[in-house]
Amino acid sequence: MTQSHGVRIEQFGGPQAMRYGPIEVREPGEGELAVAVAAAGVNFIDTYQRSGLYPLELPATLGMEGAGTVSAVGAGVSEFAVGDAVAWLDVQGSYARDVVVPAARAVPVPPGLDPRTAAAAMLQGVTAQYLTTDTFAVSAGQTVLVHAAAGGVGLLLVQLCVAAGARVIGTAGSPDKADLARGAGAHEVILYREEDVVAGVERLAGRRAVDVVYDGVGQATFAADLEVLRPRGMLVSFGNASGPVEPVAPLRLATSGSLFLTRPMLGHYVAKTDELRTRSAAVLGMVERRHLDIRIGAVHPLDQVVTAHEALEQRRTTGKVILTS
Ligand code: NDP
C-alpha cells in the first residue's frame, strides 16, 4: 500500500459527505499502472455517485477521470513506462493524488497537451464525440437542440455539431452562459429559465423542426423535447442534472411523431479498449489541432472539492471544473 491523499465518502449525501484526507492506494497489479494524478476532472456523474443516485460500494474514493504521470507499472505492462503522460475517463478513485489505472483503460497524452486540458477533454469530450457520431450522426443542414449548452458536455456538443454543419440551438440558464454557448458556435440560444423551450424553438426554427435533441438536463426539459422534434426525430436523453426522467409510455413516442428515444451511457461506447483509444485519440487530436476548444471554467485544489460540487449542483459552473493535487 502507498500512503496518499484523496476525497472519500463513507455514506451517501450532499457535498458535505465528502472528506479530503489520507488514503491508502494499493500497488499496481498485473496489467495496471500507478499514476501520480496531476489533474482530476469533475463530472456531474460524481454528484450522482456521491448522492447515491448511482450507488457505489462504500467507503469509496470519488472521481472517474484524470491525467497524470505513470509512477510505477505492474507485471505484464509493455505499452506504458514510468514517466509517461496518461489520461483516463472511467477509473474510480481519481479525486486523489495517486490512483491505480488498468493499462487497458489508459490513453497516451499527446506531448502538446498539458495535464489539465487532457483531463478536461476526456470524459465530456468522448461523450460529445460518441453522441454526435454514433448515437445520432449529426450532419450538414440538420437542426440540433443542445440543452445546458454552456456546460462541460454542452460546449463540446455545440462545437462538434457546428463543425458537422448543423444549425445549433442551445439552451442556457443565464445571459453569460448564453454568450459562452454562442462563442462556441451556437446559432441561437434560448434562456430557458425565462422562455418556454417549445415556444423558443418554434420562434427560432418553426414547429417540430428539430432533428435531434441532446438533453443532459433530464426531468425539467424532457416534456418539451417531445414537442419540438420533427416526425421520426431522435431524443437523446443522456443525463439527469435536474433529476431523473419519469417513466414514459411507448405510445407517447408514437403520438409525438414516431420519435426515437435513447438513453445512452458512456461505458457502453468505450467498453472495448480499441473503442476507448479511438474515441480518445480523436478528441485529444482535435484539441491538439485546436479544432475543439476545452474551456476550463474553474480549478480547485482537491481539498476544496465541496466548493466544486456545490457550484456544479447550483448551476454556477461553466465548461469544465478541474481538481488539482
Ligand atoms: P454541466 O457542466 O453541463 O452542468 C450541468 C448543467 O445543467 C448546469 O450548469 C445547468 O446549466 C444545467 N441544469 C439545468 N437544470 C439543472 C438543475 N436543476 N441542477 C443542476 N444543473 C442544472 O455538467 P456535465 O457536463 O458534467 O454533465 C452534463 C450532463 O451530461 C449531466 O446530466 C451528466 O450526467 C450527463 N453525462 C452523461 C454521460 C453519458 O454518457 N450518458 C456522460 C457524461 C455526462 P444551465 O444553468 O445553463 O441550465
Short mmCIF file of C-alpha atoms and ligand atoms in Angstrom, two decimals:
data_model
loop_
_atom_site.label_atom_id
_atom_site.label_comp_id
_atom_site.label_asym_id
_atom_site.label_seq_id
_atom_site.Cartn_x
_atom_site.Cartn_y
_atom_site.Cartn_z
CA MET A 1 0.00 0.00 0.00
CA THR A 2 1.06 3.60 -0.70
CA GLN A 3 0.08 6.47 1.59
CA SER A 4 -1.67 9.19 -0.40
CA HIS A 5 -4.44 11.77 -0.08
CA GLY A 6 -7.86 11.76 -1.69
CA VAL A 7 -11.58 12.53 -1.42
CA ARG A 8 -13.66 9.82 0.29
CA ILE A 9 -17.27 9.25 1.17
CA GLU A 10 -18.34 6.92 3.98
CA GLN A 11 -22.04 7.44 3.27
CA PHE A 12 -24.16 8.95 0.51
CA GLY A 13 -25.24 12.55 0.92
CA GLY A 14 -24.72 16.17 -0.06
CA PRO A 15 -21.36 17.80 -0.80
CA GLN A 16 -20.52 17.78 2.92
CA ALA A 17 -20.42 13.97 2.81
CA MET A 18 -17.03 14.27 1.08
CA ARG A 19 -13.84 14.29 3.17
CA TYR A 20 -10.37 15.09 1.88
CA GLY A 21 -7.66 13.28 3.83
CA PRO A 22 -5.15 10.43 3.93
CA ILE A 23 -6.00 7.33 1.90
CA GLU A 24 -4.17 4.12 1.11
CA VAL A 25 -3.68 3.24 -2.55
CA ARG A 26 -2.67 -0.33 -3.40
CA GLU A 27 0.35 -1.17 -5.54
CA PRO A 28 -0.39 -1.75 -9.25
CA GLY A 29 -1.16 -5.40 -10.01
CA GLU A 30 -0.79 -7.27 -13.27
CA GLY A 31 -1.75 -5.08 -16.23
CA GLU A 32 -2.06 -1.96 -14.07
CA LEU A 33 -0.31 1.38 -13.72
CA ALA A 34 0.25 3.52 -10.64
CA VAL A 35 -0.28 7.13 -11.65
CA ALA A 36 0.57 10.39 -9.88
CA VAL A 37 -2.54 12.44 -10.62
CA ALA A 38 -1.87 15.97 -11.88
CA ALA A 39 -5.48 16.92 -12.60
CA ALA A 40 -8.80 15.20 -11.92
CA GLY A 41 -11.95 16.12 -13.82
CA VAL A 42 -15.21 16.89 -12.03
CA ASN A 43 -18.25 15.44 -13.79
CA PHE A 44 -21.93 15.56 -12.96
CA ILE A 45 -21.83 11.77 -12.54
CA ASP A 46 -19.59 12.32 -9.48
CA THR A 47 -22.51 14.09 -7.79
CA TYR A 48 -24.84 11.14 -8.60
CA GLN A 49 -22.30 8.74 -7.07
CA ARG A 50 -21.88 10.97 -4.01
CA SER A 51 -25.66 11.30 -3.50
CA GLY A 52 -26.38 7.60 -4.11
CA LEU A 53 -28.45 8.11 -7.31
CA TYR A 54 -25.81 5.86 -8.92
CA PRO A 55 -24.77 3.83 -5.82
CA LEU A 56 -21.14 2.87 -5.15
CA GLU A 57 -19.80 0.31 -2.72
CA LEU A 58 -18.82 2.30 0.40
CA PRO A 59 -16.50 3.64 1.59
CA ALA A 60 -15.30 4.94 -1.76
CA THR A 61 -12.86 7.41 -3.23
CA LEU A 62 -14.74 9.59 -5.72
CA GLY A 63 -13.76 10.72 -9.21
CA MET A 64 -13.65 8.93 -12.57
CA GLU A 65 -11.34 10.98 -14.74
CA GLY A 66 -7.89 12.50 -14.74
CA ALA A 67 -4.45 12.90 -16.22
CA GLY A 68 -1.02 12.40 -14.72
CA THR A 69 2.31 10.64 -14.89
CA VAL A 70 2.95 6.91 -14.59
CA SER A 71 4.88 6.33 -11.35
CA ALA A 72 5.09 2.50 -11.46
CA VAL A 73 3.97 -0.32 -13.76
CA GLY A 74 2.61 -3.71 -12.75
CA ALA A 75 3.61 -7.07 -14.23
CA GLY A 76 2.92 -7.60 -17.90
CA VAL A 77 2.63 -3.95 -18.87
CA SER A 78 4.62 -3.22 -22.01
CA GLU A 79 2.79 -0.30 -23.65
CA PHE A 80 3.48 2.26 -20.88
CA ALA A 81 6.59 3.10 -18.85
CA VAL A 82 7.38 5.17 -15.76
CA GLY A 83 7.25 8.86 -16.67
CA ASP A 84 4.65 8.53 -19.46
CA ALA A 85 1.81 11.07 -19.54
CA VAL A 86 -1.56 9.29 -19.49
CA ALA A 87 -5.24 10.17 -19.13
CA TRP A 88 -8.37 8.14 -18.36
CA LEU A 89 -12.14 8.54 -18.04
CA ASP A 90 -13.65 5.64 -16.15
CA VAL A 91 -11.37 4.83 -13.24
CA GLN A 92 -12.98 5.11 -9.82
CA GLY A 93 -10.82 6.91 -7.24
CA SER A 94 -9.46 9.70 -9.42
CA TYR A 95 -10.08 12.51 -6.89
CA ALA A 96 -6.70 11.65 -5.32
CA ARG A 97 -3.00 12.31 -5.54
CA ASP A 98 -2.41 8.72 -6.64
CA VAL A 99 -4.60 6.19 -8.44
CA VAL A 100 -4.24 2.73 -9.96
CA VAL A 101 -5.30 2.70 -13.62
CA PRO A 102 -5.68 -0.50 -15.69
CA ALA A 103 -3.26 -0.11 -18.62
CA ALA A 104 -6.14 -1.06 -20.93
CA ARG A 105 -8.12 1.99 -19.71
CA ALA A 106 -5.21 4.46 -20.02
CA VAL A 107 -4.64 6.58 -23.09
CA PRO A 108 -1.42 8.33 -24.02
CA VAL A 109 -1.50 12.13 -23.79
CA PRO A 110 -0.04 13.86 -26.86
CA PRO A 111 3.12 15.83 -25.97
CA GLY A 112 1.49 19.17 -26.82
CA LEU A 113 -1.28 18.85 -24.21
CA ASP A 114 -0.95 19.92 -20.57
CA PRO A 115 -2.48 17.57 -17.97
CA ARG A 116 -5.37 19.89 -17.04
CA THR A 117 -6.52 20.16 -20.64
CA ALA A 118 -6.08 16.41 -21.16
CA ALA A 119 -8.10 15.60 -18.04
CA ALA A 120 -10.76 18.14 -19.03
CA ALA A 121 -11.11 16.69 -22.52
CA MET A 122 -11.56 13.04 -21.66
CA LEU A 123 -14.97 12.17 -20.20
CA GLN A 124 -17.01 15.06 -21.54
CA GLY A 125 -15.08 15.10 -24.86
CA VAL A 126 -15.53 11.39 -25.56
CA THR A 127 -19.18 11.73 -24.54
CA ALA A 128 -19.78 14.56 -27.01
CA GLN A 129 -17.87 12.56 -29.66
CA TYR A 130 -19.94 9.38 -29.37
CA LEU A 131 -23.24 11.25 -29.01
CA THR A 132 -22.71 13.19 -32.25
CA THR A 133 -21.22 10.38 -34.34
CA ASP A 134 -22.74 7.10 -33.19
CA THR A 135 -25.82 7.71 -31.05
CA PHE A 136 -27.00 10.08 -33.79
CA ALA A 137 -24.75 11.02 -36.71
CA VAL A 138 -25.16 14.80 -36.95
CA SER A 139 -24.81 16.10 -40.49
CA ALA A 140 -24.98 19.31 -42.52
CA GLY A 141 -28.34 21.02 -42.75
CA GLN A 142 -29.82 19.41 -39.62
CA THR A 143 -31.23 21.38 -36.71
CA VAL A 144 -29.96 20.34 -33.28
CA LEU A 145 -31.14 21.38 -29.82
CA VAL A 146 -28.44 21.23 -27.11
CA HIS A 147 -29.58 21.77 -23.53
CA ALA A 148 -27.23 23.31 -20.94
CA ALA A 149 -25.11 24.45 -23.87
CA ALA A 150 -22.57 26.29 -21.67
CA GLY A 151 -21.90 23.21 -19.52
CA GLY A 152 -19.00 20.81 -19.81
CA VAL A 153 -20.58 18.42 -22.30
CA GLY A 154 -22.75 21.20 -23.75
CA LEU A 155 -19.95 23.43 -25.04
CA LEU A 156 -18.34 20.42 -26.72
CA LEU A 157 -21.61 19.21 -28.27
CA VAL A 158 -22.18 22.68 -29.70
CA GLN A 159 -18.74 22.77 -31.30
CA LEU A 160 -19.00 19.26 -32.79
CA CYS A 161 -22.50 19.85 -34.19
CA VAL A 162 -21.46 23.18 -35.74
CA ALA A 163 -18.36 21.51 -37.23
CA ALA A 164 -20.67 18.88 -38.78
CA GLY A 165 -22.60 21.68 -40.49
CA ALA A 166 -25.72 21.62 -38.34
CA ARG A 167 -27.75 24.58 -37.14
CA VAL A 168 -27.45 24.59 -33.35
CA ILE A 169 -29.99 25.99 -30.92
CA GLY A 170 -28.74 25.95 -27.35
CA THR A 171 -30.41 26.49 -24.00
CA ALA A 172 -28.68 28.22 -21.11
CA GLY A 173 -29.52 29.30 -17.58
CA SER A 174 -28.18 32.87 -17.78
CA PRO A 175 -27.18 35.54 -20.31
CA ASP A 176 -23.48 34.99 -19.52
CA LYS A 177 -23.87 31.29 -20.23
CA ALA A 178 -25.74 32.12 -23.45
CA ASP A 179 -22.75 34.23 -24.55
CA LEU A 180 -20.41 31.30 -23.93
CA ALA A 181 -22.63 28.97 -25.96
CA ARG A 182 -22.71 31.49 -28.82
CA GLY A 183 -18.93 31.80 -28.54
CA ALA A 184 -18.72 28.03 -29.07
CA GLY A 185 -20.76 28.44 -32.27
CA ALA A 186 -24.40 28.10 -31.24
CA HIS A 187 -26.54 29.96 -33.78
CA GLU A 188 -29.26 30.79 -31.24
CA VAL A 189 -29.64 30.36 -27.50
CA ILE A 190 -32.86 30.15 -25.50
CA LEU A 191 -32.73 31.42 -21.92
CA TYR A 192 -34.84 28.57 -20.64
CA ARG A 193 -35.34 29.99 -17.17
CA GLU A 194 -37.17 32.90 -18.83
CA GLU A 195 -38.67 31.50 -22.01
CA ASP A 196 -40.59 28.28 -22.56
CA VAL A 197 -38.41 25.90 -24.59
CA VAL A 198 -41.18 24.85 -27.01
CA ALA A 199 -42.14 28.48 -27.70
CA GLY A 200 -38.47 29.42 -28.10
CA VAL A 201 -37.70 26.66 -30.58
CA GLU A 202 -40.87 27.44 -32.57
CA ARG A 203 -39.90 31.13 -32.66
CA LEU A 204 -36.42 30.31 -33.96
CA ALA A 205 -36.92 27.28 -36.18
CA GLY A 206 -40.63 26.65 -36.62
CA ARG A 207 -42.97 23.98 -35.33
CA ARG A 208 -41.50 20.48 -34.87
CA ALA A 209 -38.32 21.35 -36.74
CA VAL A 210 -35.57 19.73 -34.65
CA ASP A 211 -33.79 16.62 -35.95
CA VAL A 212 -32.11 15.66 -32.67
CA VAL A 213 -32.23 16.89 -29.08
CA TYR A 214 -29.24 16.35 -26.78
CA ASP A 215 -30.64 16.52 -23.26
CA GLY A 216 -28.42 16.11 -20.19
CA VAL A 217 -30.81 18.15 -18.02
CA GLY A 218 -33.43 15.40 -17.79
CA GLN A 219 -36.59 15.86 -15.76
CA ALA A 220 -37.06 19.61 -16.36
CA THR A 221 -36.76 19.53 -20.16
CA PHE A 222 -37.94 16.08 -21.26
CA ALA A 223 -41.59 17.01 -21.96
CA ALA A 224 -40.56 19.96 -24.13
CA ASP A 225 -38.19 17.75 -26.11
CA LEU A 226 -41.11 15.61 -27.27
CA GLU A 227 -42.86 18.73 -28.58
CA VAL A 228 -40.01 20.21 -30.65
CA LEU A 229 -38.75 17.15 -32.55
CA ARG A 230 -39.72 16.58 -36.17
CA PRO A 231 -41.56 13.36 -37.00
CA ARG A 232 -39.08 10.49 -36.64
CA GLY A 233 -36.57 12.75 -34.89
CA MET A 234 -34.37 11.47 -32.06
CA LEU A 235 -34.37 12.38 -28.40
CA VAL A 236 -31.00 11.62 -26.84
CA SER A 237 -31.64 11.74 -23.10
CA PHE A 238 -28.14 11.39 -21.69
CA GLY A 239 -28.29 12.83 -18.18
CA ASN A 240 -30.23 13.92 -15.11
CA ALA A 241 -28.81 17.26 -13.96
CA SER A 242 -32.31 18.39 -12.89
CA GLY A 243 -33.38 14.90 -11.74
CA PRO A 244 -34.15 11.59 -13.44
CA VAL A 245 -36.81 11.50 -16.15
CA GLU A 246 -40.16 9.93 -15.19
CA PRO A 247 -41.24 6.72 -17.00
CA VAL A 248 -42.68 7.34 -20.47
CA ALA A 249 -45.18 5.15 -22.33
CA PRO A 250 -44.01 3.96 -25.77
CA LEU A 251 -47.30 5.19 -27.23
CA ARG A 252 -46.27 8.73 -26.28
CA LEU A 253 -43.42 8.43 -28.79
CA ALA A 254 -45.90 7.35 -31.46
CA THR A 255 -48.30 10.21 -30.90
CA SER A 256 -45.43 12.72 -30.72
CA GLY A 257 -44.34 11.78 -34.26
CA SER A 258 -42.90 8.24 -34.27
CA LEU A 259 -39.94 9.56 -32.31
CA PHE A 260 -36.82 7.64 -31.36
CA LEU A 261 -35.77 7.80 -27.71
CA THR A 262 -32.39 6.61 -26.46
CA ARG A 263 -30.79 6.80 -23.02
CA PRO A 264 -27.09 6.18 -23.75
CA MET A 265 -24.24 5.68 -21.25
CA LEU A 266 -20.58 6.35 -21.95
CA GLY A 267 -19.49 2.93 -20.67
CA HIS A 268 -21.31 1.15 -23.47
CA TYR A 269 -19.49 3.25 -26.09
CA VAL A 270 -15.97 2.68 -24.70
CA ALA A 271 -16.29 -0.87 -23.38
CA LYS A 272 -13.52 -2.19 -25.60
CA THR A 273 -10.01 -0.75 -25.30
CA ASP A 274 -9.84 -0.18 -29.07
CA GLU A 275 -13.00 1.90 -28.98
CA LEU A 276 -11.82 3.88 -25.95
CA ARG A 277 -8.48 4.60 -27.62
CA THR A 278 -10.00 5.51 -31.00
CA ARG A 279 -12.51 7.93 -29.48
CA SER A 280 -9.98 9.45 -27.06
CA ALA A 281 -7.38 9.88 -29.80
CA ALA A 282 -10.00 11.60 -31.98
CA VAL A 283 -10.89 14.01 -29.17
CA LEU A 284 -7.34 14.70 -27.96
CA GLY A 285 -6.25 15.13 -31.59
CA MET A 286 -8.98 17.72 -32.22
CA VAL A 287 -7.92 19.55 -29.05
CA GLU A 288 -4.25 19.46 -30.05
CA ARG A 289 -5.04 20.82 -33.53
CA ARG A 290 -7.27 23.49 -31.92
CA HIS A 291 -10.38 22.18 -33.67
CA LEU A 292 -12.03 21.66 -30.28
CA ASP A 293 -11.75 24.26 -27.55
CA ILE A 294 -11.69 22.97 -23.97
CA ARG A 295 -12.96 25.66 -21.64
CA ILE A 296 -11.76 25.14 -18.09
CA GLY A 297 -14.17 27.28 -16.07
CA ALA A 298 -12.70 26.61 -12.61
CA VAL A 299 -9.70 24.95 -11.00
CA HIS A 300 -9.80 23.97 -7.31
CA PRO A 301 -7.29 22.14 -5.13
CA LEU A 302 -8.54 18.69 -4.07
CA ASP A 303 -9.27 19.90 -0.54
CA GLN A 304 -11.80 22.38 -1.98
CA VAL A 305 -13.90 19.64 -3.57
CA VAL A 306 -17.00 20.59 -1.55
CA THR A 307 -16.97 24.05 -3.14
CA ALA A 308 -16.61 22.49 -6.58
CA HIS A 309 -19.61 20.16 -6.13
CA GLU A 310 -21.77 22.91 -4.64
CA ALA A 311 -21.07 25.17 -7.61
CA LEU A 312 -21.82 22.39 -10.11
CA GLU A 313 -25.12 21.43 -8.50
CA GLN A 314 -26.18 25.06 -8.05
CA ARG A 315 -25.68 25.77 -11.78
CA ARG A 316 -22.80 28.18 -11.09
CA THR A 317 -20.20 26.47 -13.29
CA THR A 318 -19.39 26.78 -16.98
CA GLY A 319 -17.32 24.41 -19.09
CA LYS A 320 -15.04 22.09 -17.13
CA VAL A 321 -14.22 22.02 -13.43
CA ILE A 322 -10.80 20.62 -12.53
CA LEU A 323 -9.30 19.48 -9.22
CA THR A 324 -5.54 19.63 -8.74
CA SER A 325 -3.34 17.65 -6.35
P1 NDP B 1 -22.67 20.51 -16.76
O1 NDP B 1 -21.41 21.28 -16.77
O2 NDP B 1 -23.49 20.52 -18.01
O3 NDP B 1 -23.54 21.01 -15.55
C1 NDP B 1 -24.91 20.77 -15.51
C2 NDP B 1 -25.70 21.93 -16.10
O4 NDP B 1 -27.05 21.51 -16.21
C3 NDP B 1 -25.75 23.16 -15.21
O5 NDP B 1 -24.65 24.01 -15.32
C4 NDP B 1 -27.03 23.81 -15.67
O6 NDP B 1 -26.79 24.67 -16.78
C5 NDP B 1 -27.88 22.64 -16.15
N1 NDP B 1 -29.01 22.40 -15.26
C6 NDP B 1 -30.31 22.55 -15.58
N2 NDP B 1 -31.09 22.29 -14.54
C7 NDP B 1 -30.28 22.00 -13.51
C8 NDP B 1 -30.53 21.67 -12.15
N3 NDP B 1 -31.77 21.59 -11.63
N4 NDP B 1 -29.46 21.41 -11.35
C9 NDP B 1 -28.23 21.46 -11.84
N5 NDP B 1 -27.95 21.79 -13.13
C10 NDP B 1 -28.96 22.04 -13.96
O7 NDP B 1 -22.36 19.00 -16.35
P2 NDP B 1 -21.63 17.87 -17.22
O8 NDP B 1 -21.16 18.42 -18.50
O9 NDP B 1 -20.68 17.15 -16.34
O10 NDP B 1 -22.81 16.85 -17.48
C11 NDP B 1 -23.96 17.25 -18.22
C12 NDP B 1 -24.94 16.10 -18.23
O11 NDP B 1 -24.42 15.06 -19.03
C13 NDP B 1 -25.23 15.51 -16.87
O12 NDP B 1 -26.58 15.16 -16.78
C14 NDP B 1 -24.38 14.26 -16.88
O13 NDP B 1 -24.84 13.27 -16.02
C15 NDP B 1 -24.51 13.86 -18.32
N6 NDP B 1 -23.46 12.96 -18.82
C16 NDP B 1 -23.87 11.79 -19.38
C17 NDP B 1 -22.97 10.94 -19.94
C18 NDP B 1 -23.45 9.72 -20.63
O14 NDP B 1 -22.68 9.02 -21.28
N7 NDP B 1 -24.73 9.42 -20.57
C19 NDP B 1 -21.51 11.18 -19.84
C20 NDP B 1 -21.20 12.50 -19.29
C21 NDP B 1 -22.15 13.33 -18.79
P3 NDP B 1 -27.77 25.95 -17.01
O15 NDP B 1 -27.56 26.84 -15.82
O16 NDP B 1 -27.32 26.52 -18.28
O17 NDP B 1 -29.14 25.38 -17.05
#
